[in-house]
Amino acid sequence: MTEAEYRKPQSDETRGLYDSEITSEFALPDGLVTPRAVGGEPETTSEFAVPKGLGVPQAPAVEPEGSAFSLPRTYSAKDAPPAFTPPTGIPVVSLTKDLPWQDRMRTMLRMPVAERPAPEPVAKAEDETGPAVPRVLDLTLRIGELLLAGGEGAEDVEAAMFAVCRSYGLDRCEPNVTFTLLSISYQPSLVEDPVTASRTVRRRGTDYTRLAAVFQLVDDLSDPEAAISLEEAYRRLAEIRRNRHPYPTWVLTSASGLLAGAASVLVGGDLIVFVAAMLGAMLGDRLAWLCAGRGLPEFYQFTVAAMPPAAIGIALTLAHVDVKASAVVTGGLFALLPGRALVAGVQDGLTGFYITASARLLEVMYFFVGIVVGVLVMLYVGVQLGARLNPDEALSTVSRPVWQIAASMLLSLTFAVLLQQERSTVLAVTLNGGVAWCVYGAMRYTGEFSPVAATAVAAGLVGLFGQLLSRYRFASALPYTTAAIGPLLPGSATYFGLLSIAQSHVDEGLVSLSKAAALAMAIAIGVNLGSEISRLFLRVGSAGKRRAAKRTRGF
């Protein structure tokens, strides 16, 4: 068939013939009528399409995809069941404003970060974004440095650092304190990088007036009702650093002499012994200041300071003066024994800061060895010169209640001056020292208790009263406890132990030195125990007491 013939009009039979040749086998035959779909259903559907007439409930509107930490749509805080907690539950912390910031911060420091209550939003004198995180961390480290250099315990330093960070809204922070290094880390959230800063404590100095000012600054910063800007906090901290000591040098030297004289009266000395011990301690203090100006380490300063009292005691013995020469040497040792560092070291160990405690106790050991070397050199010279020093004087106990109570109060007063305490705290610590000696004397001389037991009980009362006084004034407990333990320091046991060693009686000397170490540990543990007892009976919040690690059979 040509193209012309194909284009010609054709009949229906012819057209159907040709159509059957060009259509698919799935084409509908002629004459078959298919019903039309009602509603205009599309001709092409999937094999997974739901048949018509089958009722399927309509799915709710699709929820937008949220974070893994977002609350479910069906969650209702009002009607929700109890949250997933451990069997004992998570205690709710209610930190009232009328409690010292030490208690509030110490409670939260012992809690995991996820369980700490969020800080209340406080309007600070800063821009909308708040102060820069590095500047807040720097301020925190500077405050911690002053506290640690002033002899404060590691636990209280951590609490102060946490209080400063929290006052500026940095609640996810972790302070860390060692003997010479302070560090703090802040992580805004689980998905952001942490910011870490550190600072090294280079110099240490005893100034409890400055320590009290730093405590007041931290107290003001942690007050929710006080909005102190970061610049204002830096300004106040700079003023604290620039403040001069409250007592001049000549007052400190006189206080060291009076301290040694009062200590000599405690162990049975008379007026001549009082004057001799005072002169020896003042001379040793001036020699120690001279060595410090020359840059000599503290070990040699203690060695040089221990020589003059021992030399004066030996000189009185060689001059055949009818006095108790051992009281002169003992009085000089009272002004040198590092009771403050010992108490702080034992306190750090009992509260779980073992690295800092080890470093502090090692420092105490070096100071003690320096005192031993200085006294032993002079005792050896005295023995070679023929001085008749009697170690058996340690067995004779002298009970003079009125004079000893007055001497103990004078010793605490002068010790407070040497520690550069505020004048408002001197009277309280003087009375605390007198109470400590009354308890010790009643147990030791009247009740005939062991010296170690009597010292521990008296030191416990010092710690208890010191903690109560510090809570009353919202201040540090060190100014109320350190000077009050002065009358309890083991000066006599130390001297007689060294004297026995100098006379080649090593066994007796070691026994006496062991007794001195036991007395020192009794003082430190008693002070810490008294502080902890005060916390047991004072309300810290609904969270209860400070958490501690639970140990069973050493594991």
Coordinates of C-alpha atoms in Angstrom, one line a residue:
M1 CA 0.0 0.0 0.0
T2 CA 1.4 3.3 -1.1
E3 CA 1.4 6.4 1.1
A4 CA -1.4 7.9 -1.0
E5 CA -3.6 4.9 -0.6
Y6 CA -3.0 5.0 3.2
R7 CA -4.0 8.6 3.4
K8 CA -7.3 7.9 1.6
P9 CA -10.6 7.8 3.6
Q10 CA -11.3 4.4 4.8
S11 CA -14.3 2.5 6.0
D12 CA -14.9 1.5 9.6
E13 CA -14.1 -2.2 8.9
T14 CA -10.9 -1.3 7.2
R15 CA -9.9 1.1 10.0
G16 CA -10.5 -1.5 12.7
L17 CA -8.4 -4.0 10.8
Y18 CA -5.4 -1.7 10.6
D19 CA -6.0 -0.5 14.3
S20 CA -5.7 -4.1 15.7
E21 CA -2.3 -4.3 14.1
I22 CA -0.8 -1.2 15.8
T23 CA -2.4 -1.5 19.3
S24 CA -1.1 -3.4 22.4
E25 CA -2.5 -6.6 23.6
F26 CA -3.7 -4.8 26.7
A27 CA -6.1 -2.6 24.7
L28 CA -9.8 -3.0 25.4
P29 CA -11.8 -4.9 22.8
D30 CA -14.4 -3.1 20.7
G31 CA -17.8 -3.0 22.4
L32 CA -16.6 -3.4 25.9
V33 CA -17.7 -0.5 28.0
T34 CA -15.8 0.3 31.3
P35 CA -17.6 2.1 34.1
R36 CA -16.2 5.6 34.9
A37 CA -14.7 6.1 38.4
V38 CA -16.7 8.2 40.7
G39 CA -15.0 11.3 42.0
G40 CA -12.2 11.4 39.5
E41 CA -9.9 8.8 41.0
P42 CA -6.6 8.8 39.2
E43 CA -6.1 6.0 36.7
T44 CA -2.7 5.0 37.9
T45 CA -2.4 3.9 41.6
S46 CA 0.2 2.1 43.6
E47 CA -0.3 -1.5 44.7
F48 CA 0.0 -0.2 48.3
A49 CA -3.0 2.1 47.9
V50 CA -5.8 1.6 50.4
P51 CA -8.9 0.2 48.7
K52 CA -11.9 2.3 48.5
G53 CA -14.4 1.8 51.4
L54 CA -11.7 0.8 54.0
G55 CA -11.9 3.2 56.9
V56 CA -8.5 4.0 58.3
P57 CA -8.1 6.5 61.2
Q58 CA -6.3 9.7 60.2
A59 CA -2.8 10.2 61.7
P60 CA -2.4 13.3 63.9
A61 CA -0.4 16.2 62.6
V62 CA 3.3 15.4 62.3
E63 CA 5.3 16.8 65.2
P64 CA 8.4 18.8 64.3
E65 CA 11.6 17.0 64.9
G66 CA 13.2 18.2 68.2
S67 CA 16.4 17.7 70.2
A68 CA 17.1 14.6 72.2
F69 CA 16.8 16.8 75.3
S70 CA 13.4 18.3 74.5
L71 CA 10.4 17.3 76.5
P72 CA 7.9 14.8 74.9
R73 CA 4.6 16.3 73.6
T74 CA 2.6 14.2 76.1
Y75 CA 4.7 15.4 79.1
S76 CA 3.0 17.6 81.6
A77 CA 4.9 18.9 84.6
K78 CA 1.8 19.3 86.6
D79 CA 0.5 15.7 86.1
A80 CA 3.8 14.0 85.6
P81 CA 4.8 10.9 87.6
P82 CA 7.9 11.0 89.8
A83 CA 11.1 11.6 87.9
F84 CA 13.6 8.8 87.3
T85 CA 15.8 9.0 90.4
P86 CA 17.9 6.6 92.4
P87 CA 16.0 4.5 95.0
T88 CA 17.0 6.9 97.8
G89 CA 16.0 9.9 95.7
I90 CA 17.9 13.1 95.0
P91 CA 17.6 15.6 97.9
V92 CA 16.2 18.9 97.2
V93 CA 18.6 21.6 98.2
S94 CA 17.1 24.7 99.8
L95 CA 19.9 27.2 100.4
T96 CA 18.5 29.9 102.6
K97 CA 20.1 33.4 102.5
D98 CA 20.7 33.6 106.2
L99 CA 23.4 30.9 106.2
P100 CA 27.1 31.7 105.6
W101 CA 28.2 31.3 102.0
Q102 CA 30.7 28.6 103.2
D103 CA 27.9 26.3 104.1
R104 CA 25.9 26.9 100.9
M105 CA 28.9 26.5 98.6
R106 CA 30.3 23.5 100.5
T107 CA 27.0 21.7 100.1
M108 CA 26.9 22.2 96.4
L109 CA 30.5 21.4 95.8
R110 CA 29.9 17.8 97.1
M111 CA 27.1 17.4 94.6
P112 CA 27.4 16.2 91.0
V113 CA 27.1 19.0 88.5
A114 CA 23.7 17.7 87.1
E115 CA 22.2 17.8 90.6
R116 CA 23.2 21.3 91.6
P117 CA 20.4 23.8 91.8
A118 CA 20.5 26.4 89.0
P119 CA 21.5 29.9 90.2
E120 CA 18.8 32.5 90.5
P121 CA 19.0 35.2 87.8
V122 CA 20.5 38.2 89.4
A123 CA 20.8 41.6 87.6
K124 CA 24.4 42.5 87.5
A125 CA 25.9 45.8 86.5
E126 CA 27.1 44.5 83.1
D127 CA 25.8 44.4 79.6
E128 CA 23.1 42.0 78.5
T129 CA 25.5 39.2 77.7
G130 CA 27.1 39.4 81.1
P131 CA 30.8 39.6 82.0
A132 CA 33.4 37.7 80.0
V133 CA 34.1 34.2 81.2
P134 CA 37.9 34.5 81.2
R135 CA 37.7 37.7 83.4
V136 CA 35.4 36.0 85.9
L137 CA 37.8 33.0 86.1
D138 CA 40.7 35.3 86.6
L139 CA 39.0 37.1 89.5
T140 CA 38.1 33.8 91.0
L141 CA 41.7 32.6 90.8
R142 CA 43.1 35.8 92.4
I143 CA 40.7 35.5 95.3
G144 CA 41.6 31.9 95.8
E145 CA 45.3 32.7 95.7
L146 CA 44.9 35.2 98.6
L147 CA 43.0 32.7 100.6
L148 CA 45.4 29.8 100.0
A149 CA 48.4 32.0 100.7
G150 CA 46.9 33.2 103.9
G151 CA 46.7 29.6 105.3
E152 CA 43.0 28.8 104.6
G153 CA 42.1 25.2 104.1
A154 CA 41.7 23.8 100.6
E155 CA 38.0 23.0 101.1
D156 CA 37.2 26.6 102.1
V157 CA 39.2 27.9 99.2
E158 CA 37.3 25.7 96.7
A159 CA 34.0 26.9 98.3
A160 CA 35.1 30.5 97.9
M161 CA 36.0 30.0 94.2
F162 CA 32.8 28.3 93.5
A163 CA 30.8 31.1 95.2
V164 CA 32.5 33.8 93.0
C165 CA 31.8 31.9 89.8
R166 CA 28.2 31.2 90.8
S167 CA 27.6 34.8 91.7
Y168 CA 28.3 35.7 88.0
G169 CA 26.1 32.9 86.6
L170 CA 28.9 30.3 86.0
D171 CA 27.3 27.4 87.7
R172 CA 28.9 24.6 85.7
C173 CA 32.4 25.2 87.1
E174 CA 34.8 22.9 88.8
P175 CA 37.5 24.4 91.0
N176 CA 40.6 22.4 92.0
V177 CA 43.1 23.4 94.8
T178 CA 46.5 21.9 95.5
F179 CA 49.3 23.2 97.7
T180 CA 50.7 25.7 95.1
L181 CA 48.4 25.4 92.1
L182 CA 44.8 26.7 91.6
S183 CA 42.8 25.8 88.6
I184 CA 39.2 26.1 87.5
S185 CA 37.2 24.8 84.5
Y186 CA 33.9 26.1 83.2
Q187 CA 31.8 24.3 80.6
P188 CA 28.7 26.2 79.4
S189 CA 26.9 23.1 78.1
L190 CA 27.5 19.6 77.1
V191 CA 28.2 20.6 73.4
E192 CA 30.5 23.6 74.1
D193 CA 34.2 23.6 74.7
P194 CA 35.3 24.1 78.3
V195 CA 37.3 27.1 79.4
T196 CA 40.1 26.4 81.9
A197 CA 42.4 28.8 83.8
S198 CA 45.1 28.2 86.4
R199 CA 47.3 30.2 88.8
T200 CA 50.3 29.4 90.9
V201 CA 50.8 30.6 94.5
R202 CA 54.4 31.9 94.6
R203 CA 54.5 33.6 98.0
R204 CA 52.8 32.9 101.3
G205 CA 52.2 35.3 104.1
T206 CA 50.3 35.4 107.4
D207 CA 47.8 38.3 107.5
Y208 CA 44.4 37.4 108.9
T209 CA 43.2 41.0 108.4
R210 CA 43.6 40.6 104.7
L211 CA 42.0 37.1 105.0
A212 CA 39.0 38.6 106.7
A213 CA 38.7 41.3 104.0
V214 CA 38.7 38.6 101.2
F215 CA 36.0 36.7 103.1
Q216 CA 33.9 39.8 103.3
L217 CA 34.3 40.3 99.5
V218 CA 33.2 36.8 98.8
D219 CA 30.2 37.2 101.1
D220 CA 29.1 40.3 99.3
L221 CA 29.5 38.7 95.9
S222 CA 27.5 35.7 96.9
D223 CA 24.7 37.8 98.3
P224 CA 21.7 37.5 95.8
E225 CA 20.5 41.0 96.8
A226 CA 23.8 42.7 96.1
A227 CA 24.7 43.4 92.5
I228 CA 28.5 44.0 92.4
S229 CA 29.9 44.5 89.0
L230 CA 33.1 42.8 87.9
E231 CA 35.0 46.1 87.8
E232 CA 33.9 46.9 91.4
A233 CA 35.1 43.5 92.5
Y234 CA 38.5 44.0 90.9
R235 CA 38.8 47.4 92.6
R236 CA 38.0 46.0 96.0
L237 CA 40.5 43.2 95.5
A238 CA 43.2 45.7 94.5
E239 CA 42.5 47.6 97.7
I240 CA 42.8 44.5 99.8
R241 CA 46.2 43.7 98.2
R242 CA 47.5 47.3 98.8
N243 CA 46.4 47.4 102.4
R244 CA 49.3 47.7 104.9
H245 CA 49.6 45.3 107.9
P246 CA 47.7 46.5 110.9
Y247 CA 50.7 46.3 113.3
P248 CA 54.2 47.8 112.7
T249 CA 57.4 45.7 112.9
W250 CA 58.3 46.8 116.4
V251 CA 54.9 45.6 117.7
L252 CA 55.4 42.2 116.1
T253 CA 58.9 41.8 117.6
S254 CA 57.6 42.8 121.0
A255 CA 54.7 40.3 120.6
S256 CA 57.1 37.5 119.8
G257 CA 59.0 38.3 123.0
L258 CA 55.9 38.4 125.2
L259 CA 54.7 35.2 123.6
A260 CA 57.9 33.4 124.6
G261 CA 57.8 34.9 128.1
A262 CA 54.2 33.8 128.6
A263 CA 55.0 30.3 127.4
S264 CA 57.9 30.1 129.9
V265 CA 55.5 30.9 132.7
L266 CA 53.2 28.1 131.6
V267 CA 56.0 25.5 132.1
G268 CA 57.1 26.8 135.6
G269 CA 59.3 29.9 134.9
D270 CA 59.6 32.9 137.1
L271 CA 60.2 36.6 136.4
I272 CA 63.9 36.1 135.4
V273 CA 62.9 33.3 133.1
F274 CA 60.2 35.5 131.6
V275 CA 62.7 38.2 130.8
A276 CA 65.3 35.8 129.5
A277 CA 62.8 34.0 127.2
M278 CA 61.5 37.3 126.0
L279 CA 65.0 38.6 125.0
G280 CA 65.9 35.3 123.3
A281 CA 62.7 35.3 121.2
M282 CA 63.1 38.9 120.2
L283 CA 66.7 38.4 119.1
G284 CA 65.7 35.3 117.2
D285 CA 62.9 37.2 115.5
R286 CA 65.3 39.9 114.3
L287 CA 67.8 37.4 113.0
A288 CA 65.0 35.6 111.1
W289 CA 63.9 38.9 109.6
L290 CA 67.5 39.6 108.5
C291 CA 67.7 36.2 106.9
A292 CA 64.4 36.8 105.1
G293 CA 65.7 40.1 103.7
R294 CA 68.8 38.3 102.4
G295 CA 66.6 35.8 100.5
L296 CA 67.3 32.7 102.6
P297 CA 64.7 29.9 102.6
E298 CA 62.4 29.5 105.6
F299 CA 64.2 26.4 106.7
Y300 CA 67.3 28.5 107.6
Q301 CA 65.2 31.2 109.1
F302 CA 63.7 28.8 111.6
T303 CA 67.2 27.4 112.3
V304 CA 68.6 30.8 113.1
A305 CA 65.5 31.9 115.1
A306 CA 65.8 28.8 117.4
M307 CA 69.4 29.5 118.4
P308 CA 69.1 32.6 120.6
P309 CA 66.6 31.2 123.2
A310 CA 68.7 28.0 123.5
A311 CA 71.9 30.0 123.8
I312 CA 70.4 32.2 126.6
G313 CA 69.2 29.1 128.5
I314 CA 72.6 27.5 128.3
A315 CA 74.3 30.7 129.4
L316 CA 72.1 30.9 132.5
T317 CA 73.1 27.4 133.3
L318 CA 76.8 28.1 132.9
A319 CA 76.4 31.2 135.0
H320 CA 74.9 29.0 137.8
V321 CA 71.8 31.2 138.0
D322 CA 69.2 29.5 140.1
V323 CA 66.5 29.5 137.5
K324 CA 64.7 26.9 135.4
A325 CA 66.7 27.1 132.3
S326 CA 64.6 24.6 130.4
A327 CA 61.7 27.0 130.6
V328 CA 63.7 29.6 128.7
V329 CA 64.3 27.3 125.8
T330 CA 60.8 26.0 125.8
G331 CA 59.4 29.5 125.7
G332 CA 61.4 30.3 122.7
L333 CA 60.2 27.2 120.9
F334 CA 56.5 28.2 121.5
A335 CA 57.0 31.2 119.2
L336 CA 58.4 29.0 116.4
L337 CA 56.3 25.8 116.3
P338 CA 54.2 25.8 113.1
G339 CA 50.9 25.1 114.7
R340 CA 48.9 27.0 112.0
A341 CA 50.4 24.9 109.1
L342 CA 49.9 21.7 111.1
V343 CA 46.2 22.3 111.8
A344 CA 45.6 23.3 108.1
G345 CA 47.5 20.2 106.9
V346 CA 45.5 17.8 109.1
Q347 CA 42.3 19.5 108.2
D348 CA 43.0 19.0 104.5
G349 CA 43.7 15.4 105.0
L350 CA 40.5 14.8 107.0
T351 CA 38.4 16.5 104.3
G352 CA 39.8 14.5 101.4
F353 CA 42.5 16.8 100.0
Y354 CA 45.4 14.4 100.4
I355 CA 47.8 16.0 98.0
T356 CA 47.5 19.4 99.7
A357 CA 47.6 17.7 103.1
S358 CA 50.8 15.9 102.3
A359 CA 52.5 19.0 101.0
R360 CA 51.5 21.0 104.1
L361 CA 52.7 18.3 106.5
L362 CA 55.9 18.0 104.6
E363 CA 56.4 21.8 105.0
V364 CA 55.7 21.4 108.8
M365 CA 58.3 18.6 108.9
Y366 CA 60.9 20.9 107.3
F367 CA 60.2 23.7 109.7
F368 CA 60.4 21.3 112.6
V369 CA 63.7 19.9 111.4
G370 CA 65.0 23.5 111.1
I371 CA 64.1 24.1 114.7
V372 CA 65.7 20.8 115.8
V373 CA 68.9 21.7 114.0
G374 CA 69.1 25.1 115.6
V375 CA 68.4 23.9 119.1
L376 CA 70.6 20.8 118.8
V377 CA 73.6 22.9 117.7
M378 CA 73.3 25.1 120.8
L379 CA 72.7 22.1 123.2
Y380 CA 75.7 20.3 121.8
V381 CA 77.8 23.4 122.4
G382 CA 76.4 23.7 125.9
V383 CA 77.1 20.0 126.7
Q384 CA 80.7 20.4 125.5
L385 CA 81.1 23.5 127.7
G386 CA 79.9 21.6 130.7
A387 CA 76.4 22.9 131.1
R388 CA 74.4 20.7 133.4
L389 CA 71.1 20.4 131.6
N390 CA 68.7 18.0 133.3
P391 CA 66.2 16.1 131.1
D392 CA 64.4 14.8 134.3
E393 CA 62.8 18.2 134.7
A394 CA 60.2 17.1 132.2
L395 CA 58.8 14.7 134.9
S396 CA 58.1 17.6 137.3
T397 CA 54.7 19.2 136.7
V398 CA 53.9 22.6 138.0
S399 CA 50.4 23.7 138.8
R400 CA 49.8 27.4 139.3
P401 CA 46.3 27.9 138.0
V402 CA 46.0 31.7 138.3
W403 CA 49.4 32.5 136.8
Q404 CA 49.0 29.8 134.1
I405 CA 45.6 31.1 133.0
A406 CA 46.9 34.6 132.8
A407 CA 49.9 33.4 130.9
S408 CA 47.8 31.4 128.4
M409 CA 45.6 34.4 127.7
L410 CA 48.7 36.6 127.2
L411 CA 50.1 34.0 124.9
S412 CA 46.9 33.9 122.8
L413 CA 46.8 37.7 122.6
T414 CA 50.4 38.0 121.4
F415 CA 49.9 35.1 119.0
A416 CA 46.9 36.9 117.5
V417 CA 49.1 40.0 117.0
L418 CA 51.7 38.0 115.2
L419 CA 49.1 36.6 112.9
Q420 CA 48.0 40.2 112.0
Q421 CA 44.5 39.7 113.1
E422 CA 41.8 42.4 113.2
R423 CA 41.6 44.3 116.5
S424 CA 38.0 43.3 116.9
T425 CA 38.9 39.6 117.0
V426 CA 41.7 39.8 119.5
L427 CA 39.6 39.8 122.6
A428 CA 37.5 36.8 121.4
V429 CA 40.5 34.6 120.6
T430 CA 42.2 35.6 123.9
L431 CA 39.2 34.4 125.9
N432 CA 39.1 31.2 123.7
G433 CA 42.7 30.5 124.6
G434 CA 42.0 31.0 128.3
V435 CA 39.1 28.5 128.1
A436 CA 41.3 26.0 126.3
W437 CA 44.0 26.1 129.1
C438 CA 41.3 25.9 131.8
V439 CA 40.0 22.7 130.3
Y440 CA 43.5 21.3 129.8
G441 CA 44.6 22.2 133.3
A442 CA 41.5 20.7 134.9
M443 CA 41.9 17.4 133.0
R444 CA 45.7 17.2 133.3
Y445 CA 46.5 18.4 136.8
T446 CA 43.2 17.8 138.6
G447 CA 41.8 14.9 136.8
E448 CA 45.2 13.4 136.0
F449 CA 44.2 12.5 132.5
S450 CA 46.7 11.7 129.8
P451 CA 48.3 14.9 128.2
V452 CA 47.3 13.7 124.8
A453 CA 43.6 13.2 125.8
A454 CA 43.5 16.6 127.7
T455 CA 45.0 18.3 124.7
A456 CA 42.6 16.8 122.3
V457 CA 39.5 17.8 124.4
A458 CA 40.8 21.3 124.8
A459 CA 41.6 21.7 121.1
G460 CA 38.1 20.4 120.3
L461 CA 36.5 23.1 122.4
V462 CA 38.8 25.7 120.6
G463 CA 37.5 24.4 117.2
L464 CA 33.9 24.4 118.4
F465 CA 33.9 27.9 119.8
G466 CA 36.0 29.2 116.9
Q467 CA 33.5 27.8 114.4
L468 CA 30.6 29.3 116.3
L469 CA 32.2 32.7 116.4
S470 CA 33.0 32.6 112.7
R471 CA 29.4 31.8 111.9
Y472 CA 28.2 34.6 114.1
R473 CA 30.4 37.1 112.2
F474 CA 30.2 35.3 108.8
A475 CA 34.0 35.2 108.6
S476 CA 36.8 32.7 108.5
A477 CA 37.3 30.4 111.5
L478 CA 41.1 30.7 111.4
P479 CA 41.4 34.0 113.4
Y480 CA 39.4 32.4 116.2
T481 CA 41.2 29.1 116.4
T482 CA 44.8 29.4 115.4
A483 CA 46.0 31.8 118.2
A484 CA 43.8 30.0 120.8
I485 CA 45.8 26.7 120.3
G486 CA 49.0 28.5 121.2
P487 CA 49.0 27.4 124.9
L488 CA 48.6 23.8 123.9
L489 CA 51.6 23.5 121.6
P490 CA 54.1 20.8 122.6
G491 CA 57.1 23.0 123.4
S492 CA 58.3 21.2 126.5
A493 CA 58.1 17.7 124.9
T494 CA 60.1 19.0 121.9
Y495 CA 62.8 20.6 124.0
F496 CA 63.4 17.6 126.3
G497 CA 63.5 15.2 123.4
L498 CA 66.2 17.3 121.7
L499 CA 68.1 17.6 125.0
S500 CA 68.1 13.8 125.4
I501 CA 69.4 13.3 121.9
A502 CA 72.1 15.9 122.5
Q503 CA 73.2 14.0 125.6
S504 CA 73.4 10.7 123.6
H505 CA 70.2 9.3 125.1
V506 CA 68.6 8.6 121.7
D507 CA 65.9 6.3 123.0
E508 CA 64.5 8.7 125.5
G509 CA 64.8 11.5 123.0
L510 CA 62.8 9.7 120.4
V511 CA 60.1 8.8 123.0
S512 CA 59.8 12.5 123.9
L513 CA 59.6 13.6 120.3
S514 CA 57.0 11.0 119.6
K515 CA 55.0 12.4 122.5
A516 CA 55.4 15.9 120.9
A517 CA 54.1 14.5 117.6
A518 CA 51.1 12.9 119.3
L519 CA 50.3 16.2 121.0
A520 CA 50.5 18.0 117.8
M521 CA 48.2 15.6 116.0
A522 CA 45.8 15.7 119.0
I523 CA 45.6 19.5 118.6
A524 CA 45.0 19.4 114.8
I525 CA 42.4 16.6 115.0
G526 CA 40.7 18.2 118.0
V527 CA 40.3 21.5 116.2
N528 CA 38.9 19.9 113.1
L529 CA 36.6 17.7 115.1
G530 CA 35.2 20.6 117.0
S531 CA 34.5 22.4 113.7
E532 CA 32.7 19.4 112.3
I533 CA 30.6 19.0 115.5
S534 CA 29.4 22.5 115.1
R535 CA 28.2 21.7 111.6
L536 CA 26.3 18.7 112.8
F537 CA 24.0 20.7 114.9
L538 CA 23.6 23.8 112.7
R539 CA 21.1 23.6 109.8
V540 CA 22.7 23.9 106.4
G541 CA 19.6 23.3 104.3
S542 CA 17.1 20.6 103.5
A543 CA 19.9 18.7 101.7
G544 CA 21.2 17.7 105.1
K545 CA 24.9 17.4 105.8
R546 CA 27.9 17.6 103.4
R547 CA 28.3 14.5 101.4
A548 CA 31.3 12.3 101.8
A549 CA 32.6 9.1 100.4
K550 CA 31.3 5.9 102.0
R551 CA 34.0 3.4 102.8
T552 CA 33.5 -0.2 103.9
R553 CA 36.4 -2.3 105.1
G554 CA 39.0 -0.2 103.3
F555 CA 37.5 -0.6 99.8

